[in-house]
Coordinates of N, CA and C in Angstrom, one line a residue:
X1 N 13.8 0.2 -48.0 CA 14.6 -1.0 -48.1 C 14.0 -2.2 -47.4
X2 N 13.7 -3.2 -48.2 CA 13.3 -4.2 -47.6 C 14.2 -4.9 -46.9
X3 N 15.4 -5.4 -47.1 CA 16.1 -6.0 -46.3 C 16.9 -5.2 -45.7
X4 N 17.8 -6.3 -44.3 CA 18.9 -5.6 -43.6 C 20.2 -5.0 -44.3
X5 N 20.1 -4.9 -45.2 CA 21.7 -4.7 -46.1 C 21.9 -3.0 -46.2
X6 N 23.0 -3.0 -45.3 CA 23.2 -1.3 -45.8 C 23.6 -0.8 -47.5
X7 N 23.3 -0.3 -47.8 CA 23.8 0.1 -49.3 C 25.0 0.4 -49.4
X8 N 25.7 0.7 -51.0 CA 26.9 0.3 -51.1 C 27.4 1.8 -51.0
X9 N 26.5 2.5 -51.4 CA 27.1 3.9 -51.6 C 27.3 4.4 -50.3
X10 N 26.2 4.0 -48.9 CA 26.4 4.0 -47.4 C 28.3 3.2 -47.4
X11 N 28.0 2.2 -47.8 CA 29.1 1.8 -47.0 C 30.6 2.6 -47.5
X12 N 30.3 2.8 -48.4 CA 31.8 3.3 -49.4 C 31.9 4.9 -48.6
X13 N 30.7 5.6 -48.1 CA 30.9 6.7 -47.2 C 31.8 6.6 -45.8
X14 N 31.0 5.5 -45.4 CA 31.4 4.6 -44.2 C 33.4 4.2 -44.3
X15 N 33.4 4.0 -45.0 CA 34.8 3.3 -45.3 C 35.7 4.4 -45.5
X16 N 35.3 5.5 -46.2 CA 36.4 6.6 -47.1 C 36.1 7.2 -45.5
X17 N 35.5 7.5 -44.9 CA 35.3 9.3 -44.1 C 34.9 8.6 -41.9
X18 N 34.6 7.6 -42.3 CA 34.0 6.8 -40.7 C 34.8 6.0 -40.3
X19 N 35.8 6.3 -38.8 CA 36.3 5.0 -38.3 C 35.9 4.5 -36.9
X20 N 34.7 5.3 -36.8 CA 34.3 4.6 -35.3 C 32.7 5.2 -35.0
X21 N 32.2 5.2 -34.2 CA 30.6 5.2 -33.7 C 30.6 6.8 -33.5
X22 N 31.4 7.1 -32.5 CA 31.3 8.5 -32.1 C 31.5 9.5 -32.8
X23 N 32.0 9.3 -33.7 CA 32.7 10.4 -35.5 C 31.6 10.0 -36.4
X24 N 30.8 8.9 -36.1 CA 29.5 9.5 -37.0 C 28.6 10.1 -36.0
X25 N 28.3 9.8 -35.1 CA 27.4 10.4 -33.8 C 27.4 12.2 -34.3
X26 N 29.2 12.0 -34.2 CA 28.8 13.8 -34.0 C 29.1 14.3 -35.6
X27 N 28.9 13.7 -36.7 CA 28.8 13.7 -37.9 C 27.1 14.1 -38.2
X28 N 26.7 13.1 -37.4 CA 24.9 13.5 -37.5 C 24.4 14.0 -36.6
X29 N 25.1 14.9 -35.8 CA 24.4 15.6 -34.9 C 24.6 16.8 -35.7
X30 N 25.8 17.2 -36.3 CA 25.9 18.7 -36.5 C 25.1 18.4 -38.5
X31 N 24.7 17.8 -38.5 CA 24.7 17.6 -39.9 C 22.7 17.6 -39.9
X32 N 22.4 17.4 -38.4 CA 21.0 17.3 -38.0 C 20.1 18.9 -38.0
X33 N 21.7 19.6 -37.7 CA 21.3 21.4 -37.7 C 22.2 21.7 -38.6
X34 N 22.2 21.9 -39.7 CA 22.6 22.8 -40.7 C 23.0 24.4 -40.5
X35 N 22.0 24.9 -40.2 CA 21.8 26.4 -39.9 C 23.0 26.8 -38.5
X36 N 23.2 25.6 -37.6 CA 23.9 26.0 -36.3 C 25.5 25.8 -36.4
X37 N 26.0 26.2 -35.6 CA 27.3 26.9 -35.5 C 27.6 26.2 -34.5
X38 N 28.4 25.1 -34.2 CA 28.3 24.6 -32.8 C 29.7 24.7 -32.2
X39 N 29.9 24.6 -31.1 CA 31.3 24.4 -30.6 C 31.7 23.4 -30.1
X40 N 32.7 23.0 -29.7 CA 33.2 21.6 -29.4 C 32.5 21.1 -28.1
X41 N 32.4 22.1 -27.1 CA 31.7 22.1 -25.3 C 30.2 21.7 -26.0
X42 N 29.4 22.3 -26.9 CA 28.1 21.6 -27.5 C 27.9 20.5 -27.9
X43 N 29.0 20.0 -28.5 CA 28.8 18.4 -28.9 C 29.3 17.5 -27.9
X44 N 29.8 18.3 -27.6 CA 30.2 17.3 -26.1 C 29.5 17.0 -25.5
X45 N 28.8 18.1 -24.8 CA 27.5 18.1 -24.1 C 26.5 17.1 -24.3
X46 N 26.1 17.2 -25.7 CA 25.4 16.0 -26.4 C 25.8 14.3 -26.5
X47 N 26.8 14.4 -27.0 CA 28.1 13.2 -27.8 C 28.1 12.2 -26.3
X48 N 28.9 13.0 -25.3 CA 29.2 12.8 -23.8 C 30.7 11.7 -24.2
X49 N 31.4 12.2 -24.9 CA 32.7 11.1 -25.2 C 33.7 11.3 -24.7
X50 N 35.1 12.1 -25.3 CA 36.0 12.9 -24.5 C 36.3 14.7 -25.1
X51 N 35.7 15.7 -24.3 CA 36.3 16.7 -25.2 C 37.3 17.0 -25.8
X52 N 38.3 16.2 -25.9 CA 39.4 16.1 -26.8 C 39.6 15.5 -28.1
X53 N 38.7 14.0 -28.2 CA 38.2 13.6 -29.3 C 37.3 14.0 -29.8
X54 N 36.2 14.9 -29.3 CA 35.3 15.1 -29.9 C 36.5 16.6 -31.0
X55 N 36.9 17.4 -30.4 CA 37.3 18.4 -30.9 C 38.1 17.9 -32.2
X56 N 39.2 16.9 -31.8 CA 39.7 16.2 -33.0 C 38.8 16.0 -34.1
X57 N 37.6 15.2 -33.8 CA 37.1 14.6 -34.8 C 36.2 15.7 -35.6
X58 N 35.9 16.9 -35.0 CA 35.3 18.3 -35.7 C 36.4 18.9 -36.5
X59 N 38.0 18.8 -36.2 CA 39.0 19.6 -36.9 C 38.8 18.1 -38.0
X60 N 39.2 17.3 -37.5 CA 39.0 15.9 -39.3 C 38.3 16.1 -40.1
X61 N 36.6 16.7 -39.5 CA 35.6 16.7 -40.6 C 35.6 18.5 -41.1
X62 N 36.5 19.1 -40.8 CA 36.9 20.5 -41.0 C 37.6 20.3 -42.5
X63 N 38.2 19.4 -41.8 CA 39.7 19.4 -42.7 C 39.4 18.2 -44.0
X64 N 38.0 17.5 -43.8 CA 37.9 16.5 -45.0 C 36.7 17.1 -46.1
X65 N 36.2 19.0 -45.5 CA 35.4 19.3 -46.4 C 34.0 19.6 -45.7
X66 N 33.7 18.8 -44.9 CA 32.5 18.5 -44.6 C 31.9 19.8 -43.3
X67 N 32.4 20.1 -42.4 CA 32.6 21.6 -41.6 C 33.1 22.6 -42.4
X68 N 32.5 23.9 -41.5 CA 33.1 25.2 -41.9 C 33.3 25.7 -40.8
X69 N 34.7 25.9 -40.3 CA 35.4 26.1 -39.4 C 35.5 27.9 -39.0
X70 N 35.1 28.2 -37.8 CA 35.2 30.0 -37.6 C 36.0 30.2 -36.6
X71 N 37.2 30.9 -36.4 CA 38.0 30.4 -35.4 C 37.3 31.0 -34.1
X72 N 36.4 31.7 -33.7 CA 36.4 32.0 -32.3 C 37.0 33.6 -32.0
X73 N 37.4 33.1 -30.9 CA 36.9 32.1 -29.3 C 35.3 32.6 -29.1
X74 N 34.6 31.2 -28.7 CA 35.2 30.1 -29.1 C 35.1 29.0 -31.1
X75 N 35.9 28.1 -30.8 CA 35.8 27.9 -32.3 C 34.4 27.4 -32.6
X76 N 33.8 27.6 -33.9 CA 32.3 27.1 -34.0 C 32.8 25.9 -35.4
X77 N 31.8 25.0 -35.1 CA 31.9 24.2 -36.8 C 30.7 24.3 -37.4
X78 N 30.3 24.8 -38.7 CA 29.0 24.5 -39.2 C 29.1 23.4 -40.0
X79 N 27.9 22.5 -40.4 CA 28.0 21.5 -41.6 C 27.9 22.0 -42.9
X80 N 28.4 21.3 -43.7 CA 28.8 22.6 -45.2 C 29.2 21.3 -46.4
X81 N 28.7 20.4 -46.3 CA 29.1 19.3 -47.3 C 29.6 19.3 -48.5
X82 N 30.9 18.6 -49.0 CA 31.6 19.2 -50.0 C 31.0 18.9 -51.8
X83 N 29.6 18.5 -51.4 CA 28.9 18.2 -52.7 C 27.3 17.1 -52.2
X84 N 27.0 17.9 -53.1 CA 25.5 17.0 -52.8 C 25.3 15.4 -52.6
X85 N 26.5 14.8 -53.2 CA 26.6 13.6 -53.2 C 27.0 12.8 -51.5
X86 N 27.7 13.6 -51.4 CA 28.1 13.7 -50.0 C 26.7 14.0 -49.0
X87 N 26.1 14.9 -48.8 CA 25.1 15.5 -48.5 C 24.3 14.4 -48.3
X88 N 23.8 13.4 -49.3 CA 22.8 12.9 -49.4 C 23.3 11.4 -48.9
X89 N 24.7 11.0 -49.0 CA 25.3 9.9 -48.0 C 24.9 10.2 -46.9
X90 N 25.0 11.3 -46.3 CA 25.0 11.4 -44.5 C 23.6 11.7 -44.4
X91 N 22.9 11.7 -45.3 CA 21.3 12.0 -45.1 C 20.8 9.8 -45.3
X92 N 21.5 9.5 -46.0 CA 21.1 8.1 -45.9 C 21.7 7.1 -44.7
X93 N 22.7 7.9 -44.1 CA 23.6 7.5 -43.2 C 22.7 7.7 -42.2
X94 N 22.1 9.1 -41.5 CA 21.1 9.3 -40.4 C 19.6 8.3 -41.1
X95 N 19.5 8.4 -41.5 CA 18.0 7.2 -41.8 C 18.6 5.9 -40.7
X96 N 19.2 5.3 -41.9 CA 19.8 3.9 -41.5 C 20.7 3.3 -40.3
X97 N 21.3 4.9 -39.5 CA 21.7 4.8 -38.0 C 20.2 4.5 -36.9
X98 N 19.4 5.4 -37.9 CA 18.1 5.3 -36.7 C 17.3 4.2 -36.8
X99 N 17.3 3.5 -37.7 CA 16.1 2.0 -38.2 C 17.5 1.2 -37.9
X100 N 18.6 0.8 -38.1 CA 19.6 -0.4 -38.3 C 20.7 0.1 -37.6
X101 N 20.4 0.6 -36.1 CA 21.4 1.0 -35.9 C 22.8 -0.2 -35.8
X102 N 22.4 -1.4 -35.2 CA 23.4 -2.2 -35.2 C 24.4 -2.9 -36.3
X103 N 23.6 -2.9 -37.9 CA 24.0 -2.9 -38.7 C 25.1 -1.7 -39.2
X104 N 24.8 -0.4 -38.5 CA 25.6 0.4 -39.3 C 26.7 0.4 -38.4
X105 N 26.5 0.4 -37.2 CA 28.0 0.2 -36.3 C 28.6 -1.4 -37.0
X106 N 27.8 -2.3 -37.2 CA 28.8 -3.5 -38.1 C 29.1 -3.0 -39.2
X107 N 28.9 -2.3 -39.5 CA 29.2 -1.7 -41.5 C 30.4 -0.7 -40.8
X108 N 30.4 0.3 -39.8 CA 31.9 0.7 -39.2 C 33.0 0.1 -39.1
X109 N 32.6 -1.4 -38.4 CA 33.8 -2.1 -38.3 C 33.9 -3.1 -39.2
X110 N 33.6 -3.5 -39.8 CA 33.4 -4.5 -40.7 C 33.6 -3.7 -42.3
X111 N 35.0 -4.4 -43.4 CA 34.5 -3.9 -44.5 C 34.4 -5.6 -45.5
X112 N 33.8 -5.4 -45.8 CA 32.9 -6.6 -46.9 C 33.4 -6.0 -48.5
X113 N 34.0 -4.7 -48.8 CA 34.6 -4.1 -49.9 C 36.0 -4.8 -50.1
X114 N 36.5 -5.2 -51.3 CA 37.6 -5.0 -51.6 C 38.8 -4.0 -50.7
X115 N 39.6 -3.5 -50.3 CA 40.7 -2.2 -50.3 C 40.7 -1.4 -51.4
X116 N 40.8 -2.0 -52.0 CA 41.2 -1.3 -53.7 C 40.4 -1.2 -54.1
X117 N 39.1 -1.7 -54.2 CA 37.7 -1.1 -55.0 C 36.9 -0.3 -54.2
X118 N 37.4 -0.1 -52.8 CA 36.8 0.9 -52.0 C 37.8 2.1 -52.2
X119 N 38.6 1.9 -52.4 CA 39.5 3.2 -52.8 C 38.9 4.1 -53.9
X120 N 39.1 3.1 -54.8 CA 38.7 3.2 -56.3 C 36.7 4.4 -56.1
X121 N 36.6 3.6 -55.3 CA 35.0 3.7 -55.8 C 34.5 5.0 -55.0
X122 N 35.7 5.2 -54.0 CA 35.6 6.5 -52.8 C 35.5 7.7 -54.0
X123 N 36.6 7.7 -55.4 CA 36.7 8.7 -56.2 C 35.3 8.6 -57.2
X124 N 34.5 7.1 -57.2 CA 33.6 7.6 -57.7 C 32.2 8.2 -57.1
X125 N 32.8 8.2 -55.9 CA 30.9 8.9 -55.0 C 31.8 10.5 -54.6
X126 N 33.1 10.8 -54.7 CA 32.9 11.8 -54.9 C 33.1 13.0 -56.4
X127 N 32.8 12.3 -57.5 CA 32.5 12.6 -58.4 C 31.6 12.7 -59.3
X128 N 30.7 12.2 -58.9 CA 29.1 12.6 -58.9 C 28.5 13.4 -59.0

Protein backbone atom coordinates (compact mmCIF):
# COMPACT_ATOMS: atom_id res chain seq x y z
CA UNK A 1 0.00 0.00 0.00
CA UNK A 2 1.45 3.12 -0.96
CA UNK A 3 -0.46 5.43 1.04
CA UNK A 4 -1.51 5.96 4.75
CA UNK A 5 -5.19 4.85 4.11
CA UNK A 6 -6.34 1.76 5.89
CA UNK A 7 -8.55 -0.31 3.55
CA UNK A 8 -12.14 -0.47 3.61
CA UNK A 9 -12.57 -4.10 4.13
CA UNK A 10 -9.89 -3.40 7.34
CA UNK A 11 -12.10 -0.86 8.48
CA UNK A 12 -15.56 -2.49 8.05
CA UNK A 13 -13.71 -5.48 10.27
CA UNK A 14 -12.73 -2.79 12.60
CA UNK A 15 -16.22 -1.34 12.99
CA UNK A 16 -18.39 -4.74 12.98
CA UNK A 17 -16.04 -6.83 15.66
CA UNK A 18 -13.23 -3.87 17.35
CA UNK A 19 -14.11 -1.38 20.03
CA UNK A 20 -10.88 -0.59 21.52
CA UNK A 21 -6.82 -1.24 21.29
CA UNK A 22 -6.67 -4.03 23.75
CA UNK A 23 -9.51 -6.39 21.91
CA UNK A 24 -7.44 -6.23 18.97
CA UNK A 25 -4.09 -6.66 20.86
CA UNK A 26 -5.38 -9.86 22.19
CA UNK A 27 -7.30 -10.53 18.79
CA UNK A 28 -3.72 -10.69 17.29
CA UNK A 29 -2.02 -12.32 19.72
CA UNK A 30 -4.06 -15.45 19.85
CA UNK A 31 -4.63 -15.22 16.12
CA UNK A 32 -0.46 -14.97 15.90
CA UNK A 33 -0.62 -18.82 17.26
CA UNK A 34 -3.19 -20.73 15.62
CA UNK A 35 -2.07 -24.09 16.78
CA UNK A 36 -2.21 -22.71 20.75
CA UNK A 37 -4.75 -23.04 23.22
CA UNK A 38 -4.29 -20.12 25.45
CA UNK A 39 -5.81 -19.14 28.70
CA UNK A 40 -6.89 -16.01 30.02
CA UNK A 41 -3.62 -15.77 32.84
CA UNK A 42 -1.58 -16.17 29.21
CA UNK A 43 -2.81 -13.29 27.59
CA UNK A 44 -2.76 -11.46 30.38
CA UNK A 45 0.58 -12.09 30.91
CA UNK A 46 1.31 -10.79 27.45
CA UNK A 47 -1.76 -8.09 26.98
CA UNK A 48 -0.72 -6.71 30.79
CA UNK A 49 -4.56 -4.93 30.81
CA UNK A 50 -7.05 -6.22 33.44
CA UNK A 51 -7.63 -9.97 33.92
CA UNK A 52 -11.13 -9.44 33.88
CA UNK A 53 -11.29 -7.70 30.55
CA UNK A 54 -9.03 -9.52 28.96
CA UNK A 55 -11.30 -12.78 29.91
CA UNK A 56 -14.39 -10.75 28.77
CA UNK A 57 -12.98 -9.90 25.59
CA UNK A 58 -11.83 -13.87 24.81
CA UNK A 59 -15.65 -14.98 25.89
CA UNK A 60 -16.84 -11.83 23.04
CA UNK A 61 -14.47 -13.27 20.48
CA UNK A 62 -15.80 -16.90 21.60
CA UNK A 63 -19.07 -15.91 21.25
CA UNK A 64 -18.70 -13.73 17.77
CA UNK A 65 -17.18 -17.03 16.08
CA UNK A 66 -13.72 -16.18 16.04
CA UNK A 67 -12.31 -18.56 19.34
CA UNK A 68 -12.91 -22.12 20.17
CA UNK A 69 -13.67 -22.17 23.57
CA UNK A 70 -12.63 -25.61 25.99
CA UNK A 71 -13.97 -25.27 29.27
CA UNK A 72 -11.12 -26.37 31.47
CA UNK A 73 -10.05 -25.75 34.25
CA UNK A 74 -8.49 -23.96 33.19
CA UNK A 75 -10.60 -22.40 30.22
CA UNK A 76 -8.37 -22.36 26.94
CA UNK A 77 -9.43 -20.21 23.69
CA UNK A 78 -8.00 -21.29 20.32
CA UNK A 79 -8.33 -18.96 17.12
CA UNK A 80 -10.81 -20.68 14.76
CA UNK A 81 -12.11 -17.97 12.30
CA UNK A 82 -15.57 -18.11 11.22
CA UNK A 83 -14.54 -17.95 7.41
CA UNK A 84 -11.68 -17.22 5.44
CA UNK A 85 -12.81 -13.91 4.76
CA UNK A 86 -12.54 -13.18 8.25
CA UNK A 87 -9.24 -14.92 8.49
CA UNK A 88 -7.69 -12.88 6.07
CA UNK A 89 -9.20 -9.33 7.75
CA UNK A 90 -7.24 -10.16 10.93
CA UNK A 91 -4.24 -11.23 8.70
CA UNK A 92 -4.53 -7.64 7.06
CA UNK A 93 -5.33 -6.18 10.37
CA UNK A 94 -1.79 -7.62 11.98
CA UNK A 95 0.18 -6.23 8.90
CA UNK A 96 -1.21 -2.73 9.20
CA UNK A 97 -1.18 -2.70 13.27
CA UNK A 98 2.63 -3.36 12.81
CA UNK A 99 3.58 -0.61 9.78
CA UNK A 100 0.46 2.10 10.82
CA UNK A 101 0.09 1.43 14.01
CA UNK A 102 -1.36 4.91 14.81
CA UNK A 103 -3.63 4.84 11.95
CA UNK A 104 -5.23 1.77 13.00
CA UNK A 105 -5.92 2.78 16.63
CA UNK A 106 -7.47 6.14 14.55
CA UNK A 107 -9.47 3.72 12.29
CA UNK A 108 -10.66 2.12 16.15
CA UNK A 109 -11.91 5.22 17.18
CA UNK A 110 -12.78 7.00 14.33
CA UNK A 111 -15.59 5.75 11.79
CA UNK A 112 -15.38 7.76 8.38
CA UNK A 113 -18.32 4.91 7.23
CA UNK A 114 -21.73 5.75 6.97
CA UNK A 115 -23.85 3.62 10.27
CA UNK A 116 -25.92 2.10 7.83
CA UNK A 117 -23.50 1.26 5.15
CA UNK A 118 -21.18 -0.14 7.67
CA UNK A 119 -23.93 -2.30 8.83
CA UNK A 120 -25.00 -3.13 5.51
CA UNK A 121 -21.48 -3.93 4.23
CA UNK A 122 -20.49 -5.88 7.70
CA UNK A 123 -23.11 -8.66 5.93
CA UNK A 124 -21.15 -8.22 2.83
CA UNK A 125 -17.55 -9.21 4.19
CA UNK A 126 -19.21 -11.82 5.92
CA UNK A 127 -20.55 -13.32 2.93
CA UNK A 128 -17.81 -13.82 0.94
Amino acid sequence: MADEAIPVEVRQFLARYIQSVEQLEILLLVSGDPGKAWTSSEVYGIIRSSEASVTSRLECFTRDGFLLASPGPPATYQYRPPSDVIRSAVGKATELYQSRRVRMVEAIFTSELDPLQGFADAFKLRKQ
